[in-house]
mmCIF file of C-alpha atoms and ligand atoms in Angstrom:
data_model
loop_
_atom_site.group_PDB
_atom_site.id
_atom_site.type_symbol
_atom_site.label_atom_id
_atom_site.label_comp_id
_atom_site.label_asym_id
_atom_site.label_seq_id
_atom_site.Cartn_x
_atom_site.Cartn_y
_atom_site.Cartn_z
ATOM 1 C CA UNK A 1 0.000 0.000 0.000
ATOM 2 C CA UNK A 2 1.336 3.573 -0.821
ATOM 3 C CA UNK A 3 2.733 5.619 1.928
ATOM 4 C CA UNK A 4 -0.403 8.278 2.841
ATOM 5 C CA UNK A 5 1.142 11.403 4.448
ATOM 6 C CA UNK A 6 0.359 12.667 8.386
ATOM 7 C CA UNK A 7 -3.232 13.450 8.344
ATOM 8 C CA UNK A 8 -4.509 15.556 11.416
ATOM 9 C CA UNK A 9 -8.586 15.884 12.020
ATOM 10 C CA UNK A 10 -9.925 18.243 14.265
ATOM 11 C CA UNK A 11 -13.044 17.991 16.157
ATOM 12 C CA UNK A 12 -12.292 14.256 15.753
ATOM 13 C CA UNK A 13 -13.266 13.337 19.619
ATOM 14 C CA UNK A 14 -17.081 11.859 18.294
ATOM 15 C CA UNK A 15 -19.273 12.704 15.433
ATOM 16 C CA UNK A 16 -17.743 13.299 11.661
ATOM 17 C CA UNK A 17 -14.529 13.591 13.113
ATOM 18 C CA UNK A 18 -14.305 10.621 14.000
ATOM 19 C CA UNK A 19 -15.882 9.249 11.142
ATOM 20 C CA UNK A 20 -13.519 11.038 9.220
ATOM 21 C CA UNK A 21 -10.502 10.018 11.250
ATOM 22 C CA UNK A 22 -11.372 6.452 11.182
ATOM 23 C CA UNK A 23 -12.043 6.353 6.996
ATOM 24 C CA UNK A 24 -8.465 7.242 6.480
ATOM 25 C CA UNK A 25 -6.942 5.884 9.529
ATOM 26 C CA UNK A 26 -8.651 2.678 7.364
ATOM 27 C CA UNK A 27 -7.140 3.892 3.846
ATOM 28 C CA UNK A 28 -3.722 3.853 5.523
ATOM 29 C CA UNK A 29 -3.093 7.536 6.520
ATOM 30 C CA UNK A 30 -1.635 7.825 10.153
ATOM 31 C CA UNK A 31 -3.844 10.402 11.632
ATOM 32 C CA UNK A 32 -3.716 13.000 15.015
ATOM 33 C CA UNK A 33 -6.892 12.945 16.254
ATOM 34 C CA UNK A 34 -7.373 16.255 18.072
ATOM 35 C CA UNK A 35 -10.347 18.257 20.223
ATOM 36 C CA UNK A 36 -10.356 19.542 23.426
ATOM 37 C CA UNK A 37 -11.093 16.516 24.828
ATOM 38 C CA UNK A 38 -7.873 14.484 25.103
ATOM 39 C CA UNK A 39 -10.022 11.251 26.666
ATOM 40 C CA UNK A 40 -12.472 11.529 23.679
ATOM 41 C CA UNK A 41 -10.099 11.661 21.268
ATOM 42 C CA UNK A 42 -7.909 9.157 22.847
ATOM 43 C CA UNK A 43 -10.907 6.325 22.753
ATOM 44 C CA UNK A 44 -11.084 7.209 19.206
ATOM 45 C CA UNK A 45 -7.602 6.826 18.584
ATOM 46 C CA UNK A 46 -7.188 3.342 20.473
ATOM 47 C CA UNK A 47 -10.047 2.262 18.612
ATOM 48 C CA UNK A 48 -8.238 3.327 15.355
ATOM 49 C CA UNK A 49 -5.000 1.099 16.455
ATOM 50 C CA UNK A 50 -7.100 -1.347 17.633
ATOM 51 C CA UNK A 51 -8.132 -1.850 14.306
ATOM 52 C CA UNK A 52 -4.975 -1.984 12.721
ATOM 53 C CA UNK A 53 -4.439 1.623 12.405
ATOM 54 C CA UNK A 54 -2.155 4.155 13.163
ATOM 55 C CA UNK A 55 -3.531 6.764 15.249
ATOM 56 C CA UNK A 56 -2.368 9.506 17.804
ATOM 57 C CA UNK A 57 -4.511 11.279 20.120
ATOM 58 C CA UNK A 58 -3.756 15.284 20.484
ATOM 59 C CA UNK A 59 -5.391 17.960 22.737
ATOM 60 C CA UNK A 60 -6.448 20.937 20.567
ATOM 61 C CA UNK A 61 -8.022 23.893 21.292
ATOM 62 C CA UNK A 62 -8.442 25.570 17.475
ATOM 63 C CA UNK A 63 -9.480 29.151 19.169
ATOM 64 C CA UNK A 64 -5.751 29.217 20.875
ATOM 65 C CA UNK A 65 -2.734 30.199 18.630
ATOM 66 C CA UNK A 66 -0.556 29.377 21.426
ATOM 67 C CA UNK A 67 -2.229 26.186 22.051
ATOM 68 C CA UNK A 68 -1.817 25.166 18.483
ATOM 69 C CA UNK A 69 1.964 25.438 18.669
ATOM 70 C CA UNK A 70 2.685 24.474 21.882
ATOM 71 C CA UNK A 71 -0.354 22.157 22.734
ATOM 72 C CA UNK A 72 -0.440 20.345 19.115
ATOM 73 C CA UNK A 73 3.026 20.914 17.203
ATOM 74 C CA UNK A 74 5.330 20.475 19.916
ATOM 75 C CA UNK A 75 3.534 17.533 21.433
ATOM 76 C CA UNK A 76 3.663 15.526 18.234
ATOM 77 C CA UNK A 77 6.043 12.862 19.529
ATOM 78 C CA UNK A 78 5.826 9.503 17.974
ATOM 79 C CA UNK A 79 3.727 10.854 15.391
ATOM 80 C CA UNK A 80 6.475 12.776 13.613
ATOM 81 C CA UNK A 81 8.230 9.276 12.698
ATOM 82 C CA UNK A 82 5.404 9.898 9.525
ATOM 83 C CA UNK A 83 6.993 13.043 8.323
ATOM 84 C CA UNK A 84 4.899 16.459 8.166
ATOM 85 C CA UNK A 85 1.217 16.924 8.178
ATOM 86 C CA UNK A 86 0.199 17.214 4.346
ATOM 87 C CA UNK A 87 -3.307 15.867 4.952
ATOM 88 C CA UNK A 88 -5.546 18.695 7.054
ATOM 89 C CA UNK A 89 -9.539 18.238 8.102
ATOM 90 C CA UNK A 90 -10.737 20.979 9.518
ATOM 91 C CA UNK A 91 -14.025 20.185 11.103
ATOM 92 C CA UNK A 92 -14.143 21.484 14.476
ATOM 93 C CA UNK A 93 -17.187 23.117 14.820
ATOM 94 C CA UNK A 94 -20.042 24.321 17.625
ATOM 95 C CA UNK A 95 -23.354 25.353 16.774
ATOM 96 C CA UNK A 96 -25.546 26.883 19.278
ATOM 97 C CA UNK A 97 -28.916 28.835 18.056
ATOM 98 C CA UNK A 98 -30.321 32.051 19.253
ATOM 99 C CA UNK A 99 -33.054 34.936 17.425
ATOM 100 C CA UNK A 100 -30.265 36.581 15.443
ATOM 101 C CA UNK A 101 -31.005 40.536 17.073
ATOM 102 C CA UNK A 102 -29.746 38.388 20.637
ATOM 103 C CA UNK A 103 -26.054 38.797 20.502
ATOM 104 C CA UNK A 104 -26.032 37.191 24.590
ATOM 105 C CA UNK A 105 -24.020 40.432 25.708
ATOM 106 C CA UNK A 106 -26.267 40.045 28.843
ATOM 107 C CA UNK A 107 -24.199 36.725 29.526
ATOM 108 C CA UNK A 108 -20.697 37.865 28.709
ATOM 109 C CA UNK A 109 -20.496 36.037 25.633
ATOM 110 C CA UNK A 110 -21.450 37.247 21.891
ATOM 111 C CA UNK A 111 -22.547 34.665 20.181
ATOM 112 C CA UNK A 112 -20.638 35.832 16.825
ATOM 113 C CA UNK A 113 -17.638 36.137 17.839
ATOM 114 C CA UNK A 114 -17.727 32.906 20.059
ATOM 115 C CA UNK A 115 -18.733 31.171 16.333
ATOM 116 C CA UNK A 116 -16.217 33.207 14.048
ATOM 117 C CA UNK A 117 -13.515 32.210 16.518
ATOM 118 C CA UNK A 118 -14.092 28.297 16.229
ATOM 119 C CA UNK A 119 -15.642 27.959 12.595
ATOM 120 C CA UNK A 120 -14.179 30.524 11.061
ATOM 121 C CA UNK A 121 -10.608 31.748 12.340
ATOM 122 C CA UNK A 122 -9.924 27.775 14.079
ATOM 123 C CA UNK A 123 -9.840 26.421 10.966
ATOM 124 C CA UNK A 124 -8.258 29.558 8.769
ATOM 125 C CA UNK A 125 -5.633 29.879 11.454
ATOM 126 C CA UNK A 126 -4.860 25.603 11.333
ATOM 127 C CA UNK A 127 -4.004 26.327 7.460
ATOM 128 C CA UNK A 128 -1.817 28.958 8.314
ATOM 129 C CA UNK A 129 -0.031 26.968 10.384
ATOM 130 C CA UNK A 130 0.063 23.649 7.980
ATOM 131 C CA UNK A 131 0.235 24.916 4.313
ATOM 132 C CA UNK A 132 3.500 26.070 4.009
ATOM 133 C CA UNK A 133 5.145 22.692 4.739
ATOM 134 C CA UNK A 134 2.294 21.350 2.245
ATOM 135 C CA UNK A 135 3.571 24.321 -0.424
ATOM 136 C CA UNK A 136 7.063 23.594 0.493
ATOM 137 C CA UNK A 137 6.617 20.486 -0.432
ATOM 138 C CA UNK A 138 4.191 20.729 -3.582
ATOM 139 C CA UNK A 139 1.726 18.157 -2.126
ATOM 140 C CA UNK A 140 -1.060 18.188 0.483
ATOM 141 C CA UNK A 141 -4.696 18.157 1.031
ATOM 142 C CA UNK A 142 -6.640 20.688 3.532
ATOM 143 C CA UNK A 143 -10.709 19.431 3.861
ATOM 144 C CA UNK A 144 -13.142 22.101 5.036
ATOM 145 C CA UNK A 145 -16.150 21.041 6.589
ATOM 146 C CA UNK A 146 -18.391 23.650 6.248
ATOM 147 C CA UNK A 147 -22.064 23.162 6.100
ATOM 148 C CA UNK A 148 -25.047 23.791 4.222
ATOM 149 C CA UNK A 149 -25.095 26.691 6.508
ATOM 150 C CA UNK A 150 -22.364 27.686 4.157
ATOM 151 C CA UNK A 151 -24.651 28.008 1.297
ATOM 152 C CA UNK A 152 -28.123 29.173 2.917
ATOM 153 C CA UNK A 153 -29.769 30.604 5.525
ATOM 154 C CA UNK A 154 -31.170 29.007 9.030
ATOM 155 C CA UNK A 155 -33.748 30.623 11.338
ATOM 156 C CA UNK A 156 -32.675 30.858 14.765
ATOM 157 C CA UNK A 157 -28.676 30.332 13.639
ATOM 158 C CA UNK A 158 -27.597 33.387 12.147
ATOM 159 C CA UNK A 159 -24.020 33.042 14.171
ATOM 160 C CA UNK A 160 -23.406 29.338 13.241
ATOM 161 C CA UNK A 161 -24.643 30.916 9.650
ATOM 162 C CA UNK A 162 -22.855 33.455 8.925
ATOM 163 C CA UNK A 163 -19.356 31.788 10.634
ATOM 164 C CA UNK A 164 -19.425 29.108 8.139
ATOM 165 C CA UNK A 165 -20.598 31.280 4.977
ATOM 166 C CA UNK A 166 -17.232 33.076 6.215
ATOM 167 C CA UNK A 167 -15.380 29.487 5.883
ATOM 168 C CA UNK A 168 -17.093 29.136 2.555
ATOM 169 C CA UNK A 169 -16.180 32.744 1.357
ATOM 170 C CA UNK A 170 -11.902 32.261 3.075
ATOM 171 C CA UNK A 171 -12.125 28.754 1.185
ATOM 172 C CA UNK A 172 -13.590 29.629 -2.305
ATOM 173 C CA UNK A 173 -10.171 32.256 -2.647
ATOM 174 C CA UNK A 174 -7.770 30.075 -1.162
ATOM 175 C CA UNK A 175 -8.892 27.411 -3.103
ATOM 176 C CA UNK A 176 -8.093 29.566 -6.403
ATOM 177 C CA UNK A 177 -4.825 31.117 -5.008
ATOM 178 C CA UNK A 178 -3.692 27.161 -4.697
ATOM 179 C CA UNK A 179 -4.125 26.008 -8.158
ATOM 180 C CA UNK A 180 -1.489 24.133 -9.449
ATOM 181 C CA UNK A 181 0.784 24.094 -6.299
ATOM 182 C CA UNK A 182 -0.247 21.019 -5.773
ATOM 183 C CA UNK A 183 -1.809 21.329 -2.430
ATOM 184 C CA UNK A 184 -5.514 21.317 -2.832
ATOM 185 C CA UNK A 185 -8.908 22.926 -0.911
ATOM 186 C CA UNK A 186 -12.417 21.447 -1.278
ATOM 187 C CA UNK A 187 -15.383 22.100 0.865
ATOM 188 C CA UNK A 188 -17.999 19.653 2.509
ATOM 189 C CA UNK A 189 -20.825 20.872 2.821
ATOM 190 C CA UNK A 190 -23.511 18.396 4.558
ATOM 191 C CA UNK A 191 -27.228 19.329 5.601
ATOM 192 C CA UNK A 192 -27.596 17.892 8.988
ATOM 193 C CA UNK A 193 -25.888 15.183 9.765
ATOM 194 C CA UNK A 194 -26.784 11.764 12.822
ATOM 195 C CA UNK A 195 -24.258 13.212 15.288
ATOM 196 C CA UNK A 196 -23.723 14.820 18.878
ATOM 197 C CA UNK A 197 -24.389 18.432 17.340
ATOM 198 C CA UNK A 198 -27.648 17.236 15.870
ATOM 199 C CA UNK A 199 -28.706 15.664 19.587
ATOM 200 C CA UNK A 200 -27.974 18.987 20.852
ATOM 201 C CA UNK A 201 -30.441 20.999 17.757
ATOM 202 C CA UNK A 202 -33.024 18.258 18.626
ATOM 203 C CA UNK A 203 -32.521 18.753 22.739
ATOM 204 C CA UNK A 204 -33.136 22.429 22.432
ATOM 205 C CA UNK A 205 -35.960 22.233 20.291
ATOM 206 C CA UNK A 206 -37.587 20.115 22.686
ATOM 207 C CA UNK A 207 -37.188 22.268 25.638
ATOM 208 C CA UNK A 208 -38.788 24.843 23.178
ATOM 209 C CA UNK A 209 -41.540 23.328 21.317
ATOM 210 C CA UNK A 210 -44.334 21.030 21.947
ATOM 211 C CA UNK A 211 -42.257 18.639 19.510
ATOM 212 C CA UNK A 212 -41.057 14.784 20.859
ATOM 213 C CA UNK A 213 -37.498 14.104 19.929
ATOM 214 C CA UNK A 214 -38.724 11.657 17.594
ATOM 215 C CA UNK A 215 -40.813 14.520 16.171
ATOM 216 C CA UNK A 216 -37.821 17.327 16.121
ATOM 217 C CA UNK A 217 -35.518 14.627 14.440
ATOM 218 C CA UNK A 218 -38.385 13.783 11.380
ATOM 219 C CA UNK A 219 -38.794 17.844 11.451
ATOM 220 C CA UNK A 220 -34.627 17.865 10.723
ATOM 221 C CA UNK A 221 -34.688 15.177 8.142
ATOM 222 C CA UNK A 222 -37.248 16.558 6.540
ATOM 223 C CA UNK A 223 -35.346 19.692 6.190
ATOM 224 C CA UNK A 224 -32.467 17.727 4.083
ATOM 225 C CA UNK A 225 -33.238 17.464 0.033
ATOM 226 C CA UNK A 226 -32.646 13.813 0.569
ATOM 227 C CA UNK A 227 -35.339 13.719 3.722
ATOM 228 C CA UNK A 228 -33.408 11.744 5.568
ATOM 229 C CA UNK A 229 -30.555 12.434 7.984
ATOM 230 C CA UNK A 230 -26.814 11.797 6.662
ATOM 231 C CA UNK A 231 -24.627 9.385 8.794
ATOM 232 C CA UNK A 232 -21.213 10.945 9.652
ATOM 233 C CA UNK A 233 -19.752 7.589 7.403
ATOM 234 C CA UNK A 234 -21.166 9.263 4.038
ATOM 235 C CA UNK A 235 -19.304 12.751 5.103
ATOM 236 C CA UNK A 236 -15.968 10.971 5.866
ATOM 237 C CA UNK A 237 -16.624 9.117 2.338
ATOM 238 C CA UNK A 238 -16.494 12.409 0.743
ATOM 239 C CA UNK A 239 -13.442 13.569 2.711
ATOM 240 C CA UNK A 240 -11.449 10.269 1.140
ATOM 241 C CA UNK A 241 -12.442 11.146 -2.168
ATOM 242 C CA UNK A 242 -11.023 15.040 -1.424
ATOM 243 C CA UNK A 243 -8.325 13.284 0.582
ATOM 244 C CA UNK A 244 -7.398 10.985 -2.289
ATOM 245 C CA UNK A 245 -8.470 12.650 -5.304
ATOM 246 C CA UNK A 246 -6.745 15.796 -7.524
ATOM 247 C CA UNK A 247 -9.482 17.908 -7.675
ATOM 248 C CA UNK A 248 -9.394 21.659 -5.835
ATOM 249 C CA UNK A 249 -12.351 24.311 -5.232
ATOM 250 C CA UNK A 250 -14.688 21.994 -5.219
ATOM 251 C CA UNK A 251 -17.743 21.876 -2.830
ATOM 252 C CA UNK A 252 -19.755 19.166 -2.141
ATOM 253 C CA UNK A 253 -23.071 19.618 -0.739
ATOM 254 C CA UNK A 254 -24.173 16.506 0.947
ATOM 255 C CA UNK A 255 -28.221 16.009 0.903
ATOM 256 C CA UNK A 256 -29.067 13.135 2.910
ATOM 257 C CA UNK A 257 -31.447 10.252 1.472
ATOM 258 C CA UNK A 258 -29.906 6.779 2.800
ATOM 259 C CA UNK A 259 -26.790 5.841 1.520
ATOM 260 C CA UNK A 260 -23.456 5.402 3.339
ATOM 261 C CA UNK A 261 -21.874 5.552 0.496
ATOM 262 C CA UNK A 262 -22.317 9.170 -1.361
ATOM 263 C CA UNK A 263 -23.724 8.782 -4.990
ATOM 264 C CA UNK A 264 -25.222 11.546 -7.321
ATOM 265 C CA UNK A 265 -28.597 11.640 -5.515
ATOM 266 C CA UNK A 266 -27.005 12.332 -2.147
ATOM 267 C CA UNK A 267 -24.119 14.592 -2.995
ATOM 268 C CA UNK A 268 -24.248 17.297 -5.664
ATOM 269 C CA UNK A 269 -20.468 18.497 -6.611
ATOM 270 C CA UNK A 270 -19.795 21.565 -8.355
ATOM 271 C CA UNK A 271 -17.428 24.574 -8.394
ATOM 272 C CA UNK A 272 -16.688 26.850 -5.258
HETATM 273 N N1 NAP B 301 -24.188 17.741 12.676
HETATM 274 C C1 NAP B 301 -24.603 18.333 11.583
HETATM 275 O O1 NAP B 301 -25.787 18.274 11.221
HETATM 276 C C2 NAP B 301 -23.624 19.089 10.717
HETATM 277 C C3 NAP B 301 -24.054 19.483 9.435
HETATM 278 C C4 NAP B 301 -23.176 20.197 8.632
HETATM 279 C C5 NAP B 301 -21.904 20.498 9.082
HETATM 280 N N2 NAP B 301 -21.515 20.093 10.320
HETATM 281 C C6 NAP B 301 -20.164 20.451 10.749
HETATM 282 O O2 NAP B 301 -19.398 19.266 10.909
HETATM 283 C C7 NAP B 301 -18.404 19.470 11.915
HETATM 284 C C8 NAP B 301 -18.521 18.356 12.955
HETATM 285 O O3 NAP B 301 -19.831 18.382 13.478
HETATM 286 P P1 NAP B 301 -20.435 17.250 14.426
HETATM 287 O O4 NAP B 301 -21.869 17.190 14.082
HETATM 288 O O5 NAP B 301 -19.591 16.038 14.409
HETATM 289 O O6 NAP B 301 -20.276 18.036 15.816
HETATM 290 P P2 NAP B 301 -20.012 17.500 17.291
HETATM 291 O O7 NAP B 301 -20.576 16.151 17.425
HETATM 292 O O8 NAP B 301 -20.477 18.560 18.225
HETATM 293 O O9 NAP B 301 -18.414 17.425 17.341
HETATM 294 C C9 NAP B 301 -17.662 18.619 17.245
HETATM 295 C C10 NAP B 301 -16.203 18.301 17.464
HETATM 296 O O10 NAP B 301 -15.482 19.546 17.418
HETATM 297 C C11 NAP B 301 -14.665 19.643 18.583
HETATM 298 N N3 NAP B 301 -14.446 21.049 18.943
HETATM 299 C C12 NAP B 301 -15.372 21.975 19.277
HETATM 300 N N4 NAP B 301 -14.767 23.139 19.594
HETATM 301 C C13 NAP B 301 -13.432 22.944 19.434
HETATM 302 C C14 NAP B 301 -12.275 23.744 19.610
HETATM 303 N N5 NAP B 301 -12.356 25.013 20.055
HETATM 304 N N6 NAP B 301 -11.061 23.226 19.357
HETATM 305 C C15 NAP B 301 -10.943 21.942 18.949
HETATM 306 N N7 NAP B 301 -11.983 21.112 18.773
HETATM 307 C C16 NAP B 301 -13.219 21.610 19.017
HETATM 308 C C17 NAP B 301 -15.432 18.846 19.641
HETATM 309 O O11 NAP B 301 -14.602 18.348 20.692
HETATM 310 P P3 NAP B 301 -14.305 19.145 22.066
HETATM 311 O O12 NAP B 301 -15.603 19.715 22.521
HETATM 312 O O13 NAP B 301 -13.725 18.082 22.947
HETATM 313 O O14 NAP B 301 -13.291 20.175 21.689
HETATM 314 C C18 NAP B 301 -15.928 17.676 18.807
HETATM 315 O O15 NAP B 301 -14.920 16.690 18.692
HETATM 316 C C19 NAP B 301 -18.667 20.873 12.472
HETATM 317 O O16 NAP B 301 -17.791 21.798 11.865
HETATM 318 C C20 NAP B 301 -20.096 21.148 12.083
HETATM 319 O O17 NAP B 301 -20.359 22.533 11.979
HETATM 320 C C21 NAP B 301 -22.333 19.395 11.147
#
């Protein structure tokens, strides 16, 4: 099997990332799986080796420069045996909802900046500190996951919005400035997805509405083109292809309707 290059996911303590980490942890890629959670991300990790994998667990907090050096690059350790990271997911995310005139400045906390600084600036500032050794070398991969909240509104989550339309917006011109370096951008763009973050939209809800869970999570699927939820497998299926493939700028919208395997009635691909 071909050599696969260093491949660090973020966010990869449960949901996608994990998904993700796991698909190319199975591919052959030895991969850093990093959150903020250094027990989540080590069960994911030991299940990775356990498998037959290489895997190495990381503590990463994407919102802290300092933490990114010190916390993530110089705690590499056995990991480095695999050379530089060439292969970068960025899908650390959060995704709280609020009327979008409620900032939470009564709390301390404004919602939009809380959002920019994870989905936006976490993952813009984790390219910043990857792609040069990916340009110096003339290969590598960096995997946005943004969202369909990249591509269209949401009541009620105007900061999770309008953090990843800012991912979308940084990615469609990096994407371009990157053509023929040989380092690559695409985008993944899912509608929602069976995960943690989707418990958490169907817990609120519930506390708000009249609605069951069982009720809120038909109400979600039904929201997807597909009209069914997407499992975090068919996402981390797309990432391989990005992962594997040549192409750059390219989003793929994921639209849920079965499948754990994307095909051309699940995922639409086109130009970012
Ligand atoms: N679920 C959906 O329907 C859906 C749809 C479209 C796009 N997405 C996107 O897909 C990505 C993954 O979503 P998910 O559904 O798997 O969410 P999830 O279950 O909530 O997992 C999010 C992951 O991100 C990590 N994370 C959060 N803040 C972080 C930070 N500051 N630094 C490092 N890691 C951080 C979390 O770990 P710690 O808390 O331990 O740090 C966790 O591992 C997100 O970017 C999300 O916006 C999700």
């Amino acid at each position: 099997m071909t050599q696969l290059p260093l491949t660090l996911v973020t966010g990869a303590g449960r949901g996608i990332g994990a998904a993700i980490a796991m698909r190319l942890a199975r591919a052959g890629a030895p991969v850093i799986c990093a959150a903020r959670s250094l027990e989540a991300c080590t069960e994911v990790a030991d299940a990775i080796v356990a498998d037959g994998g290489h895997a190495y667990p990381a503590h990463l907090d994407v919102t802290d420069p300092d933490n990114i050096r010190a916390g993530l690059v110089d705690a590499l350790g056995d990991a480095r045996a695999h050379g530089p990271i060439l292969w970068l997911v960025n899908n650390a995310g959060i995704a709280e909802t609020a009327p979008f005139l409620r900032h939470g400045r009564a709390s301390g906390v404004d919602i939009y900046d809380k959002h920019m600084r994870v989905n936006f600036h976490g993952a813009r500032r984790m390219i910043e500190e990857f792609a040069p050794a990916m340009l110096e070398a003339k290969r590598g991969r960096i995997v946005n996951i943004a969202s369909s909240a990249g591509l269209q509104g949401y009541p009620y989550a105007a900061a999770y919005v309008a953090s990843k339309h800012a991912l979308v917006g940084y990615s469609r011109s990096a994407a371009r400035e990157l053509a023929k370096s040989g380092v690559t951008l695409n985008l993944v763009c899912p509608h929602y997805v069976e995960s943690p973050m989707t418990d958490g939209t169907v817990t609120r809800i519930v506390e708000k509405t009249a609605k069951t869970p069982e009720e809120t999570r038909a109400f979600l699927a039904a929201q997807n083109p597909g009209g069914t939820l997407i499992s975090p497998e068919e996402v981390a299926e797309v990432v391989w292809r990005f992962a594997s493939g040549q192409e750059n700028g390219v989003i793929a919208e994921l639209l849920g309707g079965k499948g754990r395997v994307p095909d051309a009635e699940t995922v639409r691909f086109y130009e970012a």
